[in-house]
CSV table of C-alpha atoms and ligand atoms in Angstrom, one decimal:
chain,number,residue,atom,x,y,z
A,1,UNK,CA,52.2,153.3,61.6
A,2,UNK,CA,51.5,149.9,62.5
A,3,UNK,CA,48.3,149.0,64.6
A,4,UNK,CA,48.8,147.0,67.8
A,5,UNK,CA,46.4,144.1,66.7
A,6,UNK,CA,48.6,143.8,63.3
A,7,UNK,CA,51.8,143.6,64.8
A,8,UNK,CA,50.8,141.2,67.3
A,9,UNK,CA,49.0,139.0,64.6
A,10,UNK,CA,52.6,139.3,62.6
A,11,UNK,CA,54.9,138.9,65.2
A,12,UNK,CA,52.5,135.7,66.1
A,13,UNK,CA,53.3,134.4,63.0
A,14,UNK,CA,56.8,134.3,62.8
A,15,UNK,CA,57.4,133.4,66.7
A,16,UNK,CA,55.4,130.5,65.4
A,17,UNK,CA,57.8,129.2,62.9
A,18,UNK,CA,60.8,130.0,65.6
A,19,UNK,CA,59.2,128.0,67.9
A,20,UNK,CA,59.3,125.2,65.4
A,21,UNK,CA,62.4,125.2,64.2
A,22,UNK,CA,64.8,126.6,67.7
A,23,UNK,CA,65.4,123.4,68.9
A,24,UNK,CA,67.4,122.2,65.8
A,25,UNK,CA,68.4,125.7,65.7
A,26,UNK,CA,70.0,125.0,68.7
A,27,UNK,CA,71.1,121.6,68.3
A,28,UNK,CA,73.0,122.2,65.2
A,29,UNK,CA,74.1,126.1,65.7
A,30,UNK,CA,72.1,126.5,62.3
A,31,UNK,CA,71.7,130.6,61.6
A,32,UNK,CA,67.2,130.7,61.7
A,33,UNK,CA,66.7,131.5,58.2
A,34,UNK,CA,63.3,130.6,57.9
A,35,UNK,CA,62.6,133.2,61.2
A,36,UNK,CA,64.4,135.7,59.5
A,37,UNK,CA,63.0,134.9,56.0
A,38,UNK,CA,59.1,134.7,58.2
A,39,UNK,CA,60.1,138.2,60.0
A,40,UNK,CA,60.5,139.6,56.3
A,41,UNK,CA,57.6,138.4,55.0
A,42,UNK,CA,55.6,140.1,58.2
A,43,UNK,CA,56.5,143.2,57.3
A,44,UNK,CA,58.4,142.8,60.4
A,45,UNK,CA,62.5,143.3,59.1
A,46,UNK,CA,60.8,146.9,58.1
A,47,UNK,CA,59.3,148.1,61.4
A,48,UNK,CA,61.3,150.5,62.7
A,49,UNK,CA,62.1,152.0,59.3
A,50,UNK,CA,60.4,154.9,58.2
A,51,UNK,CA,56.9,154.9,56.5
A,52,UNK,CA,58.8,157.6,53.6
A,53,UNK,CA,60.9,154.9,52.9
A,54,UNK,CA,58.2,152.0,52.8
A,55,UNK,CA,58.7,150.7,56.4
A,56,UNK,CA,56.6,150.3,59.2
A,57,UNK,CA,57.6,153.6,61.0
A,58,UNK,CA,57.4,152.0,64.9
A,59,UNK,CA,59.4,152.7,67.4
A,60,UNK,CA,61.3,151.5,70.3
A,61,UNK,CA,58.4,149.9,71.6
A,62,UNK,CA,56.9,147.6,68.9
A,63,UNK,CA,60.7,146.5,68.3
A,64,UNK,CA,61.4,145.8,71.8
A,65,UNK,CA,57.7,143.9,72.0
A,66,UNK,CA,59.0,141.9,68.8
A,67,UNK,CA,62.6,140.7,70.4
A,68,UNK,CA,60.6,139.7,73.6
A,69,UNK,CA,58.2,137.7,72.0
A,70,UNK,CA,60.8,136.1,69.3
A,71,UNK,CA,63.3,135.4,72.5
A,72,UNK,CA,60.2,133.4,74.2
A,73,UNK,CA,60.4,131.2,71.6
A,74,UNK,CA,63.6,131.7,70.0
A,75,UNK,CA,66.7,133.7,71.4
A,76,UNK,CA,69.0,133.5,68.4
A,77,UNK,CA,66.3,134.6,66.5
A,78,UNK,CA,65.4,137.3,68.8
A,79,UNK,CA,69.2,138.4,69.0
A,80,UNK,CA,69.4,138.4,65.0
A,81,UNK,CA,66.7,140.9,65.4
A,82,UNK,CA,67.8,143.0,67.4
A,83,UNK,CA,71.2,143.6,66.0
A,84,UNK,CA,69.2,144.3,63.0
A,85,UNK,CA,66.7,146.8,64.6
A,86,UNK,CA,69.9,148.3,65.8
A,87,UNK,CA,71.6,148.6,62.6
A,88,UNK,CA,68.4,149.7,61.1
A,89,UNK,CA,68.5,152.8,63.4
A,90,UNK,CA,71.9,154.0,62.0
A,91,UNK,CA,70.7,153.6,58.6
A,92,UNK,CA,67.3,155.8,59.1
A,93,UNK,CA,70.1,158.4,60.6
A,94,UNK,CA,72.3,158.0,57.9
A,95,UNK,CA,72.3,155.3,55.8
A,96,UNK,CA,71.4,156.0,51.6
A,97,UNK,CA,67.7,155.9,50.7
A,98,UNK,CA,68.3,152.7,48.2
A,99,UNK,CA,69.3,150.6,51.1
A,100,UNK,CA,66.9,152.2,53.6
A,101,UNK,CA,64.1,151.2,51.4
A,102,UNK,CA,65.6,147.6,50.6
A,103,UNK,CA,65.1,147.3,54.5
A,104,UNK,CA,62.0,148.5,54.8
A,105,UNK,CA,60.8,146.0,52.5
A,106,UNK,CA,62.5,142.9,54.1
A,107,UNK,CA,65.2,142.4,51.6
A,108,UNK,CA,68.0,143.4,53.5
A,109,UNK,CA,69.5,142.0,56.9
A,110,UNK,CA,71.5,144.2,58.6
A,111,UNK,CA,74.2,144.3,62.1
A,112,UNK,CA,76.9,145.9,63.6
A,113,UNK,CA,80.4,144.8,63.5
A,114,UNK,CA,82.3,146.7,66.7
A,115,UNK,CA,83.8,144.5,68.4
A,116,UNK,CA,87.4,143.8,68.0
A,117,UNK,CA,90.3,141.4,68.7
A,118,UNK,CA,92.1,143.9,70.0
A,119,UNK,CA,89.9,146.5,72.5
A,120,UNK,CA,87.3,143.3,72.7
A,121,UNK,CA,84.8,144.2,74.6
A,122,UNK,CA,85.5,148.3,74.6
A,123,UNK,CA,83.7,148.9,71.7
A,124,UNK,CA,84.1,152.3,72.2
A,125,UNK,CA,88.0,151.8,71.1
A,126,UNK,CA,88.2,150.2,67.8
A,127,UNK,CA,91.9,149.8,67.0
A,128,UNK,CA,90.7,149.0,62.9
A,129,UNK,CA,91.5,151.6,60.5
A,130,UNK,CA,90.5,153.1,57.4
A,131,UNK,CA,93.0,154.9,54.8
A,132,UNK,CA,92.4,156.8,52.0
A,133,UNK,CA,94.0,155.7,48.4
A,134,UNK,CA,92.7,157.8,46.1
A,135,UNK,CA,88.7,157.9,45.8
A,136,UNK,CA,88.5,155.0,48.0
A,137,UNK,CA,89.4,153.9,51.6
A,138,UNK,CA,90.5,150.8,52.7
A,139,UNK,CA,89.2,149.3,55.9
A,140,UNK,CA,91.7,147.2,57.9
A,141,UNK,CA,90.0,144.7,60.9
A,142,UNK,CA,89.7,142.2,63.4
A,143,UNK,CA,86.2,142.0,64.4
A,144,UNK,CA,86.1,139.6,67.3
A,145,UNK,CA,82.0,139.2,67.0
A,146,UNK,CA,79.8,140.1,64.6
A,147,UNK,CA,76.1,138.3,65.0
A,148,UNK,CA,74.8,137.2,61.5
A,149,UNK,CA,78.0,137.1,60.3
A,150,UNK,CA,78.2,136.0,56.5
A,151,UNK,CA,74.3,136.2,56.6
A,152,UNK,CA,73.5,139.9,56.8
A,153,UNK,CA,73.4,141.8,53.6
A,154,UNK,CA,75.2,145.1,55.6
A,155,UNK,CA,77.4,145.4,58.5
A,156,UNK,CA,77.8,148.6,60.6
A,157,UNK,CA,81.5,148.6,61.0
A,158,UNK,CA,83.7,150.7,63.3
A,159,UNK,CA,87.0,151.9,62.6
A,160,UNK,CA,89.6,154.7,63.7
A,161,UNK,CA,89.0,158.2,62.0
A,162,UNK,CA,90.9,158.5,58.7
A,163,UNK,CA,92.1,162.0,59.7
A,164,UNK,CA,89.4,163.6,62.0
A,165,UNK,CA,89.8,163.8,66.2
A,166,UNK,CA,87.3,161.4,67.5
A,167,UNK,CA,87.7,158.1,68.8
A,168,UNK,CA,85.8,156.0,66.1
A,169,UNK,CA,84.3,156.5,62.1
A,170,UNK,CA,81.4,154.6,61.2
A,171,UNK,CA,81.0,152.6,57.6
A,172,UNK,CA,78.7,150.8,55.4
A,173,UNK,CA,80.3,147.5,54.3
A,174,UNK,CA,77.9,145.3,52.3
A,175,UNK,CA,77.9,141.3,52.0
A,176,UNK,CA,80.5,140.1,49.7
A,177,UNK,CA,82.8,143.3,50.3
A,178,UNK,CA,86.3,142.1,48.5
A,179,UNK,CA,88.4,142.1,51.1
A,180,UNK,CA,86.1,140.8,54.1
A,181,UNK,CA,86.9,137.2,54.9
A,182,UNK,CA,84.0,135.6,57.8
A,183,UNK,CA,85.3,133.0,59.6
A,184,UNK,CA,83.7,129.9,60.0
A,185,UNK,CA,81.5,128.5,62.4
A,186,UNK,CA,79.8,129.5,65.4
A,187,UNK,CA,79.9,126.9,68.5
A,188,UNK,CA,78.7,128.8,71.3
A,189,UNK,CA,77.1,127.9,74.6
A,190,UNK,CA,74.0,129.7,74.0
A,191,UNK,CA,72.6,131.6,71.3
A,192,UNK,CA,73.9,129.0,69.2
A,193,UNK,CA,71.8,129.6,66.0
A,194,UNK,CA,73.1,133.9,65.8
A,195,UNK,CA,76.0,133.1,63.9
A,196,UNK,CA,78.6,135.5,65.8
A,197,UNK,CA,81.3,134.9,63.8
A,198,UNK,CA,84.6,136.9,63.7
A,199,UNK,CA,85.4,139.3,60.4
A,200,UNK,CA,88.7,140.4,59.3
A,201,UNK,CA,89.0,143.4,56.5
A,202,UNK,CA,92.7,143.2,55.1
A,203,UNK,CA,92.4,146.7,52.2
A,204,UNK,CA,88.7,146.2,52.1
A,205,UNK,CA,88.1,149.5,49.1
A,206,UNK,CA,85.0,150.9,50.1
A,207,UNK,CA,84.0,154.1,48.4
A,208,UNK,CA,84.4,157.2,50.7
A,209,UNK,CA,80.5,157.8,50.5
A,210,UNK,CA,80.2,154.4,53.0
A,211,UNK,CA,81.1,156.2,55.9
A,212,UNK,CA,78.0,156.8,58.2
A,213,UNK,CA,78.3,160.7,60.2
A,214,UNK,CA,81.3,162.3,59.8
A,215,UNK,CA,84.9,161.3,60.3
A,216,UNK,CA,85.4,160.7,64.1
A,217,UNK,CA,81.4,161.1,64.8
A,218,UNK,CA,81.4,157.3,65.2
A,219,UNK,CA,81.7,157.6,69.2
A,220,UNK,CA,78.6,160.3,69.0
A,221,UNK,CA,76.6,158.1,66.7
A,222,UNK,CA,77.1,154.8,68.7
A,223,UNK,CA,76.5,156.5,72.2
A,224,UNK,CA,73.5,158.4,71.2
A,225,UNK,CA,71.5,156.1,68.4
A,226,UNK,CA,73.2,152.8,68.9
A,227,UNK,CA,73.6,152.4,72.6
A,228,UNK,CA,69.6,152.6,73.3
A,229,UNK,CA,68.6,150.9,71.1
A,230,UNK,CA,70.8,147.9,72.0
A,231,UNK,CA,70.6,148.4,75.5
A,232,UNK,CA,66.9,148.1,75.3
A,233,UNK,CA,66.0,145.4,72.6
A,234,UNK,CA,68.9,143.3,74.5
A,235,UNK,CA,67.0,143.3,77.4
A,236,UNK,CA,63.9,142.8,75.7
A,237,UNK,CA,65.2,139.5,75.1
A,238,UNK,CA,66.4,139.0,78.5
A,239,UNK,CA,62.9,139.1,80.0
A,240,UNK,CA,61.5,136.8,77.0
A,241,UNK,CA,63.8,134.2,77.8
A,242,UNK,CA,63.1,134.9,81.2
A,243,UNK,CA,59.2,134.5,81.0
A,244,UNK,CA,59.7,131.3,78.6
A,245,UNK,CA,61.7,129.7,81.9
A,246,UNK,CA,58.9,131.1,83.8
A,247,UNK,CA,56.3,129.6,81.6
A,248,UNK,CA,57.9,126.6,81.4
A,249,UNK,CA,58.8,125.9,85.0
A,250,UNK,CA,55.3,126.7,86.5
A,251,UNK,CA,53.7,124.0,83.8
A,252,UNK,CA,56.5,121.4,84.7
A,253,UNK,CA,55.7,121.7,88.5
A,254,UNK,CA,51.7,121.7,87.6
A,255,UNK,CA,51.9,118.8,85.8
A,256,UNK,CA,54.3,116.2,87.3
A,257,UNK,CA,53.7,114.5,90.5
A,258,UNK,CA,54.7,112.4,92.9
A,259,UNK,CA,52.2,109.5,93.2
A,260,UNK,CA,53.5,107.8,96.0
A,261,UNK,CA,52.6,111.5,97.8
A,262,UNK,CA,49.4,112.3,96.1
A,263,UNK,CA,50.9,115.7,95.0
A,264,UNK,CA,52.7,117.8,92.3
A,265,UNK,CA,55.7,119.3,92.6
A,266,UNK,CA,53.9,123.3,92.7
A,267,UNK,CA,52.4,121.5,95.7
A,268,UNK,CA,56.0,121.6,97.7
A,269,UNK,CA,56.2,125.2,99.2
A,270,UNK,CA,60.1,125.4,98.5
A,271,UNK,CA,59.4,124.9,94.8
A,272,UNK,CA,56.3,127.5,95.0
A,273,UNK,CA,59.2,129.8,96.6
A,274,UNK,CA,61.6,129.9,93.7
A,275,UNK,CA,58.9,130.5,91.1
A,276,UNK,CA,57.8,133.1,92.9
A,277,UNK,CA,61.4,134.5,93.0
A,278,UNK,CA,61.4,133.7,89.6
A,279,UNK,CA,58.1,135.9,88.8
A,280,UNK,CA,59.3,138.8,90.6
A,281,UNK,CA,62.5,139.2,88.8
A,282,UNK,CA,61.4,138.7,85.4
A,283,UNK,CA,58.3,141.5,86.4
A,284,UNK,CA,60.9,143.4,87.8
A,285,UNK,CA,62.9,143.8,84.7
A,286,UNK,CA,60.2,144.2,82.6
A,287,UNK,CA,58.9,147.1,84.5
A,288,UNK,CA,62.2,148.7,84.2
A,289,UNK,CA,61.9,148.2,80.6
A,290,UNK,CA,58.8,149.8,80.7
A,291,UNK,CA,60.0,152.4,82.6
A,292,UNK,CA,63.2,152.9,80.1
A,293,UNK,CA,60.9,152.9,77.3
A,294,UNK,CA,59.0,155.6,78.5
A,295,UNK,CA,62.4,157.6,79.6
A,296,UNK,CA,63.3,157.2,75.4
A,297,UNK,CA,60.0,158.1,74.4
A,298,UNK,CA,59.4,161.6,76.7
A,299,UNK,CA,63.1,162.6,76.7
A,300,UNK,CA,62.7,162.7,80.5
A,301,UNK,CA,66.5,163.6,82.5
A,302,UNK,CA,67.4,160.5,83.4
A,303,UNK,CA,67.3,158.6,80.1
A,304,UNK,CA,70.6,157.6,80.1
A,305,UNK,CA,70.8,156.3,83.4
A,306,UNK,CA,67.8,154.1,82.7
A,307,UNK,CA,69.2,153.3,79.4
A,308,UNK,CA,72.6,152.0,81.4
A,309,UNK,CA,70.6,150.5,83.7
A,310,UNK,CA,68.3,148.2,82.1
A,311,UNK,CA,70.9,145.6,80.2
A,312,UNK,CA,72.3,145.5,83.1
A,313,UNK,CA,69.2,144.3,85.3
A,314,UNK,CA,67.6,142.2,83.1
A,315,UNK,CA,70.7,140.5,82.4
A,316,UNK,CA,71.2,139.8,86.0
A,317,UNK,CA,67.4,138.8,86.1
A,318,UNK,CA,67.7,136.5,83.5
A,319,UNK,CA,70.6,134.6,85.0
A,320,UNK,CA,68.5,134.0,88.2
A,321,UNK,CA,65.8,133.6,86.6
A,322,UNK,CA,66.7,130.4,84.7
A,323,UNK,CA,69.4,129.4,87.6
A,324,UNK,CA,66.7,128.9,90.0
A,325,UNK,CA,64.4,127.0,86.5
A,326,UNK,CA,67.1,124.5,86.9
A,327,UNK,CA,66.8,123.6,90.0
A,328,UNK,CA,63.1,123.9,90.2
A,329,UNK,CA,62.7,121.5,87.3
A,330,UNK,CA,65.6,119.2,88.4
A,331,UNK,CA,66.9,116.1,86.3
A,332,UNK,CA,64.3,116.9,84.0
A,333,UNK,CA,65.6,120.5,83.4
A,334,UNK,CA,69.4,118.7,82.7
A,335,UNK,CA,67.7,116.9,79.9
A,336,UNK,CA,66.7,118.9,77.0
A,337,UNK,CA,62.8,118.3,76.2
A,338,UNK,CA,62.0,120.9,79.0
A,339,UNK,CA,63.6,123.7,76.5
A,340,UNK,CA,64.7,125.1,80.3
A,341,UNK,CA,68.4,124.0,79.9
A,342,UNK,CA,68.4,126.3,76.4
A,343,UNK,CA,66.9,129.1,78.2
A,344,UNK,CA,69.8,128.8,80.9
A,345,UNK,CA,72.7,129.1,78.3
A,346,UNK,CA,71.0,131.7,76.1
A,347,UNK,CA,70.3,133.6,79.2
A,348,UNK,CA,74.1,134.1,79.5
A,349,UNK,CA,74.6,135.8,76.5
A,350,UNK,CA,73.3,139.1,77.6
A,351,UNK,CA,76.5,139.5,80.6
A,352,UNK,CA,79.0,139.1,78.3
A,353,UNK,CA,77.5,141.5,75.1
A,354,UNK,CA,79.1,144.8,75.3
A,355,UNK,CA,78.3,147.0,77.4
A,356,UNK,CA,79.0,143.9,79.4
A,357,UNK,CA,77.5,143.9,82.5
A,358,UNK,CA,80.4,144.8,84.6
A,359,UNK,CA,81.3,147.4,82.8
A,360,UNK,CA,77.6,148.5,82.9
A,361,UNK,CA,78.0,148.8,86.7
A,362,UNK,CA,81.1,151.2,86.6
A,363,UNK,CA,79.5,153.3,84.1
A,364,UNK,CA,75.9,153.4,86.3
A,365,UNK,CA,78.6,154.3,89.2
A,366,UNK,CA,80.5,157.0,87.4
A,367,UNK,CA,77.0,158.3,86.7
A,368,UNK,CA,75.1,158.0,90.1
A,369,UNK,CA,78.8,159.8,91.8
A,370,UNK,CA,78.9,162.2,89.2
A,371,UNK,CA,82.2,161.3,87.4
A,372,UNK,CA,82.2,161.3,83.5
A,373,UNK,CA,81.6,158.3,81.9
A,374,UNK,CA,84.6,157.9,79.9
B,401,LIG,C1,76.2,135.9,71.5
B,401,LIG,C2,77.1,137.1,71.3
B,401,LIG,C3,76.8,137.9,70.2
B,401,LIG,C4,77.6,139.0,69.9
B,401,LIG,N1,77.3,139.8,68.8
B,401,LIG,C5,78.1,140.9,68.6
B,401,LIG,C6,77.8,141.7,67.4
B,401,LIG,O1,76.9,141.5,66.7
B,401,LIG,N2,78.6,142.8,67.2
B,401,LIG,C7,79.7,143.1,68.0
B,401,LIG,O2,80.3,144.1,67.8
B,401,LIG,N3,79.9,142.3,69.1
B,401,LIG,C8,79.2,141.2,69.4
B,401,LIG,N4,79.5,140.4,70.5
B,401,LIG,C9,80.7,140.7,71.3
B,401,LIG,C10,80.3,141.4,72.6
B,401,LIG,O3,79.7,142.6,72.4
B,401,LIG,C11,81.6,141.6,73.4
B,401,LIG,O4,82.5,142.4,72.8
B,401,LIG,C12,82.3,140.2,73.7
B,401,LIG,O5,81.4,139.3,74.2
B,401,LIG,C13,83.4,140.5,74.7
B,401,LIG,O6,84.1,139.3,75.0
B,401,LIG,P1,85.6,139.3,75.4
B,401,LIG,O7,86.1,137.9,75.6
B,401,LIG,O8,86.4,140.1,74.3
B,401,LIG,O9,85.5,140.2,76.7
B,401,LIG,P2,86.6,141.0,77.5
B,401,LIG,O10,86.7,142.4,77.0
B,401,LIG,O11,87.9,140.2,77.5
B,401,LIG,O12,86.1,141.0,79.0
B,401,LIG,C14,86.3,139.9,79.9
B,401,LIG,C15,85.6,140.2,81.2
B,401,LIG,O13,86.2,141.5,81.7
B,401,LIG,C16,85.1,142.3,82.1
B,401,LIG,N5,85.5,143.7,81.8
B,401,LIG,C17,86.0,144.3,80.7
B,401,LIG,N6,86.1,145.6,80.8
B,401,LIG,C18,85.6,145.9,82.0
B,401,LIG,C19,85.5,147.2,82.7
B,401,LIG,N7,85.9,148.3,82.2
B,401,LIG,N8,84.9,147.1,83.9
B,401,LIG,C20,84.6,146.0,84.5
B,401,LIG,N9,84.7,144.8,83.9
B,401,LIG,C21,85.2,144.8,82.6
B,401,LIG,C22,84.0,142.0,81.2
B,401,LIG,O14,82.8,142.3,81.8
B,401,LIG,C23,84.1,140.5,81.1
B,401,LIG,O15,83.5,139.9,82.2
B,401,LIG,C24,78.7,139.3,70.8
B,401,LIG,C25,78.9,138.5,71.9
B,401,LIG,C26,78.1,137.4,72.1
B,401,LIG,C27,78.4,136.6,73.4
């Protein structure tokens, strides 16, 4: 298990070399490879696998402390992460040792390809298949998005059951899968550095030993391992970017001034206001993140209510949050040396990553009424 000091010291580290290189990052819609490569060399690609295995053995926690502190400085970087924590956790569930320990040693990048063309945002529904020929089975696709696409070395892929009831099969497909074409380019609004690129399989021969669970478990296995983890980690990196806009926007206001006044701008009360507003929602957030992480950790009843809940408010959070940066930090916010403007398009992200946030709210009201879920 990893001691607090050490993962901070790590984490540190490679939140230093994303801080360097985000703004290019960002300018160009580069994938952060020296991050990534930095994370690896932490230990920090291997922290949530399991110390039998060579990794780290953390949990929830330290992974969710590691996507908040990359997403301060870095949100593509932070994202990358936690699409790989994520993928990460299926593997520890049921991924083959070889790979498990290629992970824990920071030689393999991993993420989950769900999405699809055709459900798009209903994960839950992949229309992809898989068919068995013989000892194989080939995976047919449209993946819509797939963060760290063409960079991971394995991709958590959904696809109809080959035979079994269920709604979805889980499979292993590694980089440079015959068959898997990436498509090129990512020009996003935000996140522009996470390389979510679309994927297509067309008779993509993986051997039957790459599916994950059983044959139809994929619902069970992205609802109860998935789903957390995501829900969490992705708003991990809501209240990073969240506390870099708060960061950001109290030292802008400290520091410039009107000299014909005599004052700074934190000395006008309406600009106090909003960073105030902006401080509450981001603590807000996070203390629902605290809250869901202690949910997770004790089991406690209403888990996955918590778990529903947390994307969903520190997405809104977020939004505000580095809305009200904006306007705080005015014409020199619409100009990019303030770093706020990134902050305000990466903050978007989060809405529109399934579970989006609208579906979030009908699933958190099927809940609190008591109706299933799906
Ligand atoms: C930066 C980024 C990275 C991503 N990375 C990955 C990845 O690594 N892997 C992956 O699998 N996917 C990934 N995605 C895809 C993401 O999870 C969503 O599937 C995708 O953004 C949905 O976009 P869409 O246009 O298909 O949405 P649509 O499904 O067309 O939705 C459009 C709008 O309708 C709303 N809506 C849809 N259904 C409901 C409902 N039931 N109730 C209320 N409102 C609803 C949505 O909230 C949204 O506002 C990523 C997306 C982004 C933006």
């Amino acid at each position: 298990m990893i001691r607090q000091e050490e993962l901070t010291d790590a984490v540190e580290h490679a939140a230093q070399v994303a801080s360097e290189r985000a703004g290019d990052v960002d300018a160009t819609g580069t994938f952060p490879r020296q991050t990534i490569d930095s994370l690896a060399q932490e230990g920090l690609l291997g922290l949530v696998s399991a110390s039998d295995v060579g990794g780290r053995g953390a949990g929830m926690r330290e992974a969710s402390a590691v996507v908040e502190r990359l997403a301060r400085s870095c949100a593509s970087s932070a994202l990358v992460t936690t699409m790989h924590y994520c993928a990460t956790a299926v593997m520890e569930a049921h991924g083959p040792v070889e790979l498990r320990r290629e992970i824990a040693a920071g030689r393999s990048l991993g993420t989950l390809a769900f999405s699809e063309t055709g459900s798009r945002s209903h994960f839950w529904a992949p229309l992809s298949t898989a068919t068995a020929e013989g000892d194989d089975v080939l995976l047919d696709a449209s993946k819509s998005w797939v963060t760290s696409a063409g960079e991971a070395d394995f991709y958590v892929w959904s696809s109809r059951p080959m035979a079994g009831d269920g709604a979805s099969t889980m499979w292993l497909v590694r980089a440079g899968q015959a068959g898997i074409q990436v498509a090129d380019g990512f020009n996003g609004l935000g996140m522009r550095g996470n390389s979510s690129k679309p994927m297509t399989a067309k008779r993509a021969a993986v051997a039957r030993e790459a599916m994950l669970g059983s044959d139809g478990g994929g619902f069970d296995l992205m609802m109860g391992v998935v789903l957390p983890w995501f829900q969490v980690l992705n708003a991990s990196a809501s209240v990073g970017i969240a506390e870099a806009a708060v960061s950001a926007t109290a030292a802008h206001a400290g520091r410039t001034r009107f000299e014909h006044l005599g004052q700074s701008l934190a000395d006008q009360p309406v600009t106090r206001h909003h960073i105030a507003r902006m401080r509450i929602q981001t603590d807000m957030a996070r203390a629902l993140l605290m809250d869901t992480l202690q949910a997770v950790e004790t089991n406690r009843p209403d888990t996955m209510l918590r778990v529903l809940e947390v994307k969903a408010a520190a997405s809104e959070a977020v939004v505000d949050v580095t809305e009200l940066a904006m306007r705080v930090c005015g014409g020199a916010a619409f100009r990019k040396e303030l770093g706020v403007e990134r902050n305000f398009r990466d903050a978007r992200a989060a809405t529109a990553m399934a579970p989006t946030t609208d579906a979030l709210y009908d699933f958190i009201g099927k809940a609190v009424c008591g109706l299933p879920l799906f």
